[in-house]
Amino acid sequence: MNKVKDKIKVSLEFEVVDQDQLFEAAKRALEELRADVVEKHGEASDHQYGLPLEQLIKEELFDPGEGQLHLASCLLVLLDKATINGAGVELVASSAGPE
């Protein structure tokens, strides 16, 4: 485990121009994140992203109460995928929602 050098907080605002494209990108990111976890820790892993893919999609990308696609969660998965391997940062907390 690396020693934390600095903590940073970033606030971003996005406009979704293609919901289907965002969903597909987030779904691909989940597939890659899951494959990485399974490769490193095995199929029965209790690590984040270790669940079966369909369950991950349901839990990570959709609002649990309404069952609707949660756009901000899609973006968080993409950000996590972008930073998880070798970017020198780790996503440790997130909060997301509509404007």
Tab-separated table of N, CA, C and O in Angstrom:
chain	number	residue	atom	x	y	z
A	1	MET	N	0.850	-1.183	0.000
A	1	MET	CA	0.000	0.000	0.000
A	1	MET	C	0.887	1.234	0.000
A	1	MET	O	1.832	1.335	0.767
A	2	ASN	N	0.588	2.153	-0.843
A	2	ASN	CA	1.366	3.384	-0.935
A	2	ASN	C	0.904	4.385	0.104
A	2	ASN	O	-0.262	4.426	0.488
A	3	LYS	N	1.842	5.195	0.538
A	3	LYS	CA	1.526	6.259	1.479
A	3	LYS	C	0.814	7.389	0.721
A	3	LYS	O	1.237	7.774	-0.364
A	4	VAL	N	-0.247	7.924	1.297
A	4	VAL	CA	-0.985	9.021	0.678
A	4	VAL	C	-0.148	10.281	0.775
A	4	VAL	O	0.251	10.696	1.857
A	5	LYS	N	0.120	10.886	-0.361
A	5	LYS	CA	0.922	12.111	-0.411
A	5	LYS	C	0.042	13.341	-0.244
A	5	LYS	O	0.362	14.240	0.504
A	6	ASP	N	-1.042	13.389	-0.970
A	6	ASP	CA	-1.964	14.521	-0.927
A	6	ASP	C	-3.377	14.026	-1.160
A	6	ASP	O	-3.585	13.003	-1.803
A	7	LYS	N	-4.315	14.753	-0.655
A	7	LYS	CA	-5.723	14.502	-0.950
A	7	LYS	C	-6.222	15.679	-1.763
A	7	LYS	O	-5.904	16.826	-1.457
A	8	ILE	N	-6.977	15.381	-2.803
A	8	ILE	CA	-7.540	16.442	-3.632
A	8	ILE	C	-9.025	16.210	-3.814
A	8	ILE	O	-9.508	15.087	-3.700
A	9	LYS	N	-9.739	17.258	-4.080
A	9	LYS	CA	-11.169	17.179	-4.329
A	9	LYS	C	-11.437	17.977	-5.598
A	9	LYS	O	-10.964	19.106	-5.743
A	10	VAL	N	-12.167	17.379	-6.509
A	10	VAL	CA	-12.464	17.997	-7.790
A	10	VAL	C	-13.968	18.011	-7.981
A	10	VAL	O	-14.642	17.018	-7.725
A	11	SER	N	-14.475	19.108	-8.419
A	11	SER	CA	-15.893	19.213	-8.731
A	11	SER	C	-16.025	19.369	-10.243
A	11	SER	O	-15.389	20.243	-10.842
A	12	LEU	N	-16.792	18.499	-10.859
A	12	LEU	CA	-16.963	18.507	-12.308
A	12	LEU	C	-18.445	18.630	-12.654
A	12	LEU	O	-19.292	18.122	-11.939
A	13	GLU	N	-18.717	19.239	-13.762
A	13	GLU	CA	-20.092	19.339	-14.248
A	13	GLU	C	-20.091	18.898	-15.701
A	13	GLU	O	-19.306	19.380	-16.506
A	14	PHE	N	-20.943	17.957	-16.033
A	14	PHE	CA	-21.022	17.424	-17.386
A	14	PHE	C	-22.433	17.577	-17.918
A	14	PHE	O	-23.400	17.582	-17.152
A	15	GLU	N	-22.540	17.655	-19.230
A	15	GLU	CA	-23.826	17.584	-19.909
A	15	GLU	C	-23.837	16.293	-20.711
A	15	GLU	O	-22.893	16.012	-21.457
A	16	VAL	N	-24.868	15.499	-20.557
A	16	VAL	CA	-24.976	14.237	-21.286
A	16	VAL	C	-25.599	14.535	-22.647
A	16	VAL	O	-26.712	15.034	-22.727
A	17	VAL	N	-24.847	14.215	-23.696
A	17	VAL	CA	-25.353	14.456	-25.048
A	17	VAL	C	-25.832	13.180	-25.725
A	17	VAL	O	-26.569	13.244	-26.708
A	18	ASP	N	-25.424	12.024	-25.203
A	18	ASP	CA	-25.872	10.749	-25.757
A	18	ASP	C	-25.905	9.718	-24.627
A	18	ASP	O	-24.886	9.125	-24.280
A	19	GLN	N	-27.081	9.524	-24.071
A	19	GLN	CA	-27.260	8.632	-22.927
A	19	GLN	C	-26.884	7.195	-23.273
A	19	GLN	O	-26.257	6.504	-22.473
A	20	ASP	N	-27.243	6.737	-24.455
A	20	ASP	CA	-26.930	5.360	-24.860
A	20	ASP	C	-25.420	5.146	-24.960
A	20	ASP	O	-24.899	4.127	-24.524
A	21	GLN	N	-24.722	6.113	-25.523
A	21	GLN	CA	-23.277	6.012	-25.656
A	21	GLN	C	-22.605	6.012	-24.278
A	21	GLN	O	-21.666	5.253	-24.035
A	22	LEU	N	-23.091	6.841	-23.368
A	22	LEU	CA	-22.563	6.877	-22.006
A	22	LEU	C	-22.764	5.528	-21.321
A	22	LEU	O	-21.846	4.985	-20.705
A	23	PHE	N	-23.955	4.959	-21.445
A	23	PHE	CA	-24.244	3.662	-20.837
A	23	PHE	C	-23.324	2.583	-21.397
A	23	PHE	O	-22.748	1.785	-20.642
A	24	GLU	N	-23.176	2.534	-22.719
A	24	GLU	CA	-22.332	1.506	-23.335
A	24	GLU	C	-20.875	1.647	-22.892
A	24	GLU	O	-20.202	0.651	-22.628
A	25	ALA	N	-20.386	2.868	-22.800
A	25	ALA	CA	-19.014	3.089	-22.341
A	25	ALA	C	-18.849	2.645	-20.885
A	25	ALA	O	-17.843	2.016	-20.529
A	26	ALA	N	-19.811	2.962	-20.047
A	26	ALA	CA	-19.757	2.560	-18.637
A	26	ALA	C	-19.840	1.043	-18.513
A	26	ALA	O	-19.148	0.443	-17.680
A	27	LYS	N	-20.665	0.425	-19.325
A	27	LYS	CA	-20.794	-1.032	-19.308
A	27	LYS	C	-19.471	-1.693	-19.714
A	27	LYS	O	-19.025	-2.642	-19.063
A	28	ARG	N	-18.820	-1.170	-20.750
A	28	ARG	CA	-17.510	-1.697	-21.156
A	28	ARG	C	-16.473	-1.506	-20.051
A	28	ARG	O	-15.653	-2.389	-19.778
A	29	ALA	N	-16.520	-0.356	-19.398
A	29	ALA	CA	-15.590	-0.092	-18.290
A	29	ALA	C	-15.815	-1.093	-17.160
A	29	ALA	O	-14.850	-1.613	-16.585
A	30	LEU	N	-17.071	-1.379	-16.841
A	30	LEU	CA	-17.364	-2.378	-15.800
A	30	LEU	C	-16.840	-3.749	-16.200
A	30	LEU	O	-16.305	-4.480	-15.361
A	31	GLU	N	-17.004	-4.118	-17.469
A	31	GLU	CA	-16.488	-5.408	-17.946
A	31	GLU	C	-14.976	-5.493	-17.729
A	31	GLU	O	-14.467	-6.515	-17.267
A	32	GLU	N	-14.270	-4.405	-18.067
A	32	GLU	CA	-12.819	-4.388	-17.922
A	32	GLU	C	-12.402	-4.370	-16.453
A	32	GLU	O	-11.451	-5.071	-16.062
A	33	LEU	N	-13.099	-3.602	-15.630
A	33	LEU	CA	-12.798	-3.568	-14.200
A	33	LEU	C	-13.026	-4.934	-13.575
A	33	LEU	O	-12.216	-5.412	-12.772
A	34	ARG	N	-14.123	-5.590	-13.941
A	34	ARG	CA	-14.426	-6.911	-13.413
A	34	ARG	C	-13.375	-7.926	-13.860
A	34	ARG	O	-12.892	-8.729	-13.056
A	35	ALA	N	-13.001	-7.887	-15.128
A	35	ALA	CA	-11.996	-8.825	-15.634
A	35	ALA	C	-10.679	-8.668	-14.876
A	35	ALA	O	-10.016	-9.666	-14.555
A	36	ASP	N	-10.312	-7.442	-14.582
A	36	ASP	CA	-9.086	-7.180	-13.830
A	36	ASP	C	-9.165	-7.760	-12.423
A	36	ASP	O	-8.219	-8.390	-11.940
A	37	VAL	N	-10.302	-7.564	-11.753
A	37	VAL	CA	-10.479	-8.098	-10.396
A	37	VAL	C	-10.454	-9.621	-10.421
A	37	VAL	O	-9.792	-10.252	-9.590
A	38	VAL	N	-11.147	-10.228	-11.378
A	38	VAL	CA	-11.189	-11.692	-11.462
A	38	VAL	C	-9.799	-12.252	-11.749
A	38	VAL	O	-9.392	-13.255	-11.162
A	39	GLU	N	-9.052	-11.579	-12.620
A	39	GLU	CA	-7.696	-12.032	-12.942
A	39	GLU	C	-6.791	-11.984	-11.710
A	39	GLU	O	-6.009	-12.895	-11.465
A	40	LYS	N	-6.920	-10.928	-10.921
A	40	LYS	CA	-6.042	-10.751	-9.761
A	40	LYS	C	-6.499	-11.521	-8.531
A	40	LYS	O	-5.677	-11.959	-7.728
A	41	HIS	N	-7.828	-11.663	-8.341
A	41	HIS	CA	-8.342	-12.190	-7.078
A	41	HIS	C	-9.256	-13.403	-7.217
A	41	HIS	O	-9.716	-13.930	-6.209
A	42	GLY	N	-9.576	-13.811	-8.429
A	42	GLY	CA	-10.409	-14.977	-8.634
A	42	GLY	C	-11.879	-14.638	-8.805
A	42	GLY	O	-12.343	-13.554	-8.467
A	43	GLU	N	-12.616	-15.600	-9.324
A	43	GLU	CA	-14.031	-15.424	-9.661
A	43	GLU	C	-14.899	-15.146	-8.438
A	43	GLU	O	-15.861	-14.421	-8.524
A	44	ALA	N	-14.564	-15.718	-7.302
A	44	ALA	CA	-15.384	-15.554	-6.101
A	44	ALA	C	-14.925	-14.367	-5.259
A	44	ALA	O	-15.128	-14.326	-4.060
A	45	SER	N	-14.346	-13.390	-5.885
A	45	SER	CA	-13.780	-12.250	-5.176
A	45	SER	C	-14.858	-11.390	-4.526
A	45	SER	O	-15.924	-11.178	-5.083
A	46	ASP	N	-14.546	-10.879	-3.345
A	46	ASP	CA	-15.466	-9.947	-2.691
A	46	ASP	C	-14.968	-8.509	-2.861
A	46	ASP	O	-15.442	-7.598	-2.202
A	47	HIS	N	-14.016	-8.307	-3.744
A	47	HIS	CA	-13.519	-6.969	-4.048
A	47	HIS	C	-14.571	-6.196	-4.852
A	47	HIS	O	-15.423	-6.786	-5.506
A	48	GLN	N	-14.447	-4.865	-4.821
A	48	GLN	CA	-15.325	-4.061	-5.659
A	48	GLN	C	-15.144	-4.525	-7.102
A	48	GLN	O	-14.033	-4.805	-7.531
A	49	TYR	N	-16.197	-4.621	-7.818
A	49	TYR	CA	-16.252	-5.064	-9.212
A	49	TYR	C	-16.071	-6.572	-9.356
A	49	TYR	O	-15.879	-7.063	-10.456
A	50	GLY	N	-16.137	-7.323	-8.279
A	50	GLY	CA	-15.990	-8.770	-8.355
A	50	GLY	C	-17.291	-9.517	-8.575
A	50	GLY	O	-17.276	-10.717	-8.803
A	51	LEU	N	-18.412	-8.820	-8.519
A	51	LEU	CA	-19.717	-9.456	-8.712
A	51	LEU	C	-19.906	-9.877	-10.166
A	51	LEU	O	-19.218	-9.381	-11.052
A	52	PRO	N	-20.863	-10.760	-10.443
A	52	PRO	CA	-21.188	-11.082	-11.832
A	52	PRO	C	-21.563	-9.802	-12.595
A	52	PRO	O	-22.140	-8.866	-12.020
A	53	LEU	N	-21.237	-9.771	-13.880
A	53	LEU	CA	-21.389	-8.550	-14.670
A	53	LEU	C	-22.810	-7.994	-14.654
A	53	LEU	O	-23.003	-6.787	-14.465
A	54	GLU	N	-23.803	-8.827	-14.832
A	54	GLU	CA	-25.184	-8.329	-14.855
A	54	GLU	C	-25.564	-7.677	-13.525
A	54	GLU	O	-26.253	-6.661	-13.497
A	55	GLN	N	-25.101	-8.246	-12.437
A	55	GLN	CA	-25.364	-7.673	-11.120
A	55	GLN	C	-24.623	-6.344	-10.953
A	55	GLN	O	-25.158	-5.386	-10.399
A	56	LEU	N	-23.383	-6.291	-11.435
A	56	LEU	CA	-22.624	-5.039	-11.391
A	56	LEU	C	-23.332	-3.933	-12.154
A	56	LEU	O	-23.444	-2.807	-11.671
A	57	ILE	N	-23.800	-4.253	-13.347
A	57	ILE	CA	-24.507	-3.258	-14.161
A	57	ILE	C	-25.723	-2.748	-13.413
A	57	ILE	O	-25.945	-1.540	-13.318
A	58	LYS	N	-26.476	-3.664	-12.841
A	58	LYS	CA	-27.686	-3.283	-12.107
A	58	LYS	C	-27.366	-2.423	-10.886
A	58	LYS	O	-28.012	-1.409	-10.638
A	59	GLU	N	-26.331	-2.792	-10.136
A	59	GLU	CA	-26.015	-2.092	-8.889
A	59	GLU	C	-25.193	-0.824	-9.084
A	59	GLU	O	-25.336	0.120	-8.322
A	60	GLU	N	-24.318	-0.815	-10.075
A	60	GLU	CA	-23.419	0.322	-10.262
A	60	GLU	C	-23.988	1.398	-11.183
A	60	GLU	O	-23.638	2.568	-11.045
A	61	LEU	N	-24.834	1.022	-12.133
A	61	LEU	CA	-25.274	1.973	-13.150
A	61	LEU	C	-26.731	2.400	-13.037
A	61	LEU	O	-27.137	3.361	-13.683
A	62	PHE	N	-27.507	1.693	-12.245
A	62	PHE	CA	-28.932	2.000	-12.146
A	62	PHE	C	-29.309	2.434	-10.740
A	62	PHE	O	-28.736	1.961	-9.764
A	63	ASP	N	-30.262	3.320	-10.646
A	63	ASP	CA	-30.790	3.777	-9.364
A	63	ASP	C	-31.527	2.609	-8.724
A	63	ASP	O	-32.451	2.052	-9.323
A	64	PRO	N	-31.138	2.218	-7.504
A	64	PRO	CA	-31.764	1.058	-6.878
A	64	PRO	C	-33.245	1.250	-6.565
A	64	PRO	O	-34.016	0.302	-6.596
A	65	GLY	N	-33.652	2.452	-6.287
A	65	GLY	CA	-35.048	2.700	-5.943
A	65	GLY	C	-35.973	2.719	-7.139
A	65	GLY	O	-37.071	2.183	-7.094
A	66	GLU	N	-35.522	3.330	-8.221
A	66	GLU	CA	-36.387	3.502	-9.379
A	66	GLU	C	-36.041	2.584	-10.541
A	66	GLU	O	-36.822	2.441	-11.469
A	67	GLY	N	-34.854	1.985	-10.520
A	67	GLY	CA	-34.452	1.104	-11.603
A	67	GLY	C	-34.098	1.839	-12.886
A	67	GLY	O	-33.964	1.221	-13.922
A	68	GLN	N	-33.914	3.144	-12.815
A	68	GLN	CA	-33.564	3.928	-13.993
A	68	GLN	C	-32.051	4.117	-14.053
A	68	GLN	O	-31.377	4.138	-13.026
A	69	LEU	N	-31.553	4.277	-15.272
A	69	LEU	CA	-30.138	4.518	-15.469
A	69	LEU	C	-29.725	5.765	-14.704
A	69	LEU	O	-30.363	6.803	-14.785
A	70	HIS	N	-28.646	5.651	-13.923
A	70	HIS	CA	-28.134	6.769	-13.132
A	70	HIS	C	-26.916	7.309	-13.863
A	70	HIS	O	-25.829	6.734	-13.803
A	71	LEU	N	-27.104	8.410	-14.579
A	71	LEU	CA	-26.070	8.946	-15.463
A	71	LEU	C	-24.785	9.297	-14.716
A	71	LEU	O	-23.681	9.024	-15.196
A	72	ALA	N	-24.910	9.896	-13.549
A	72	ALA	CA	-23.721	10.276	-12.788
A	72	ALA	C	-22.921	9.047	-12.366
A	72	ALA	O	-21.685	9.079	-12.358
A	73	SER	N	-23.593	7.960	-12.047
A	73	SER	CA	-22.886	6.724	-11.685
A	73	SER	C	-22.126	6.162	-12.881
A	73	SER	O	-21.030	5.615	-12.722
A	74	CYS	N	-22.700	6.296	-14.069
A	74	CYS	CA	-21.994	5.868	-15.285
A	74	CYS	C	-20.685	6.620	-15.417
A	74	CYS	O	-19.637	6.031	-15.697
A	75	LEU	N	-20.733	7.901	-15.199
A	75	LEU	CA	-19.530	8.723	-15.309
A	75	LEU	C	-18.508	8.359	-14.228
A	75	LEU	O	-17.306	8.289	-14.496
A	76	LEU	N	-18.971	8.077	-13.019
A	76	LEU	CA	-18.045	7.689	-11.946
A	76	LEU	C	-17.332	6.376	-12.277
A	76	LEU	O	-16.142	6.231	-11.992
A	77	VAL	N	-18.033	5.440	-12.892
A	77	VAL	CA	-17.391	4.185	-13.291
A	77	VAL	C	-16.308	4.466	-14.332
A	77	VAL	O	-15.211	3.913	-14.263
A	78	LEU	N	-16.601	5.347	-15.279
A	78	LEU	CA	-15.603	5.706	-16.291
A	78	LEU	C	-14.388	6.377	-15.663
A	78	LEU	O	-13.247	6.091	-16.034
A	79	LEU	N	-14.617	7.255	-14.705
A	79	LEU	CA	-13.506	7.910	-14.011
A	79	LEU	C	-12.682	6.901	-13.216
A	79	LEU	O	-11.448	6.967	-13.196
A	80	ASP	N	-13.358	5.980	-12.559
A	80	ASP	CA	-12.650	4.951	-11.791
A	80	ASP	C	-11.794	4.105	-12.725
A	80	ASP	O	-10.630	3.821	-12.439
A	81	LYS	N	-12.346	3.716	-13.866
A	81	LYS	CA	-11.598	2.918	-14.842
A	81	LYS	C	-10.382	3.688	-15.335
A	81	LYS	O	-9.302	3.132	-15.495
A	82	ALA	N	-10.547	4.979	-15.564
A	82	ALA	CA	-9.451	5.793	-16.089
A	82	ALA	C	-8.312	5.967	-15.087
A	82	ALA	O	-7.168	6.161	-15.481
A	83	THR	N	-8.605	5.891	-13.811
A	83	THR	CA	-7.586	6.172	-12.803
A	83	THR	C	-7.103	4.945	-12.044
A	83	THR	O	-6.139	5.043	-11.290
A	84	ILE	N	-7.732	3.804	-12.237
A	84	ILE	CA	-7.454	2.658	-11.375
A	84	ILE	C	-6.073	2.042	-11.605
A	84	ILE	O	-5.464	1.528	-10.677
A	85	ASN	N	-5.556	2.079	-12.801
A	85	ASN	CA	-4.287	1.414	-13.083
A	85	ASN	C	-3.203	2.413	-13.455
A	85	ASN	O	-3.085	2.826	-14.594
A	86	GLY	N	-2.414	2.795	-12.485
A	86	GLY	CA	-1.209	3.531	-12.776
A	86	GLY	C	-1.314	5.029	-12.934
A	86	GLY	O	-0.348	5.658	-13.316
A	87	ALA	N	-2.444	5.623	-12.641
A	87	ALA	CA	-2.542	7.073	-12.776
A	87	ALA	C	-2.020	7.786	-11.526
A	87	ALA	O	-1.960	9.001	-11.493
A	88	GLY	N	-1.678	7.014	-10.499
A	88	GLY	CA	-1.151	7.613	-9.283
A	88	GLY	C	-2.219	8.168	-8.358
A	88	GLY	O	-1.909	8.862	-7.406
A	89	VAL	N	-3.479	7.882	-8.662
A	89	VAL	CA	-4.581	8.310	-7.803
A	89	VAL	C	-5.548	7.153	-7.603
A	89	VAL	O	-5.564	6.206	-8.372
A	90	GLU	N	-6.335	7.259	-6.566
A	90	GLU	CA	-7.357	6.263	-6.275
A	90	GLU	C	-8.625	6.994	-5.871
A	90	GLU	O	-8.592	7.894	-5.033
A	91	LEU	N	-9.730	6.628	-6.496
A	91	LEU	CA	-11.023	7.206	-6.145
A	91	LEU	C	-11.456	6.614	-4.808
A	91	LEU	O	-11.680	5.421	-4.694
A	92	VAL	N	-11.525	7.434	-3.762
A	92	VAL	CA	-11.826	6.925	-2.432
A	92	VAL	C	-13.214	7.318	-1.946
A	92	VAL	O	-13.741	6.729	-1.025
A	93	ALA	N	-13.801	8.322	-2.547
A	93	ALA	CA	-15.146	8.733	-2.153
A	93	ALA	C	-15.797	9.409	-3.347
A	93	ALA	O	-15.129	10.032	-4.163
A	94	SER	N	-17.097	9.258	-3.454
A	94	SER	CA	-17.795	9.914	-4.557
A	94	SER	C	-19.220	10.236	-4.131
A	94	SER	O	-19.777	9.588	-3.260
A	95	SER	N	-19.734	11.239	-4.749
A	95	SER	CA	-21.137	11.550	-4.599
A	95	SER	C	-21.580	12.098	-5.933
A	95	SER	O	-20.853	12.861	-6.577
A	96	ALA	N	-22.702	11.632	-6.391
A	96	ALA	CA	-23.126	12.002	-7.730
A	96	ALA	C	-24.633	12.139	-7.773
A	96	ALA	O	-25.349	11.493	-7.023
A	97	GLY	N	-25.080	12.954	-8.656
A	97	GLY	CA	-26.511	13.091	-8.833
A	97	GLY	C	-26.817	14.118	-9.890
A	97	GLY	O	-25.930	14.773	-10.406
A	98	PRO	N	-28.082	14.243	-10.208
A	98	PRO	CA	-28.472	15.243	-11.201
A	98	PRO	C	-28.291	16.636	-10.654
A	98	PRO	O	-28.211	16.839	-9.443
A	99	GLU	N	-28.232	17.583	-11.550
A	99	GLU	CA	-28.062	18.975	-11.171
A	99	GLU	C	-29.263	19.485	-10.404
A	99	GLU	O	-30.375	19.133	-10.570
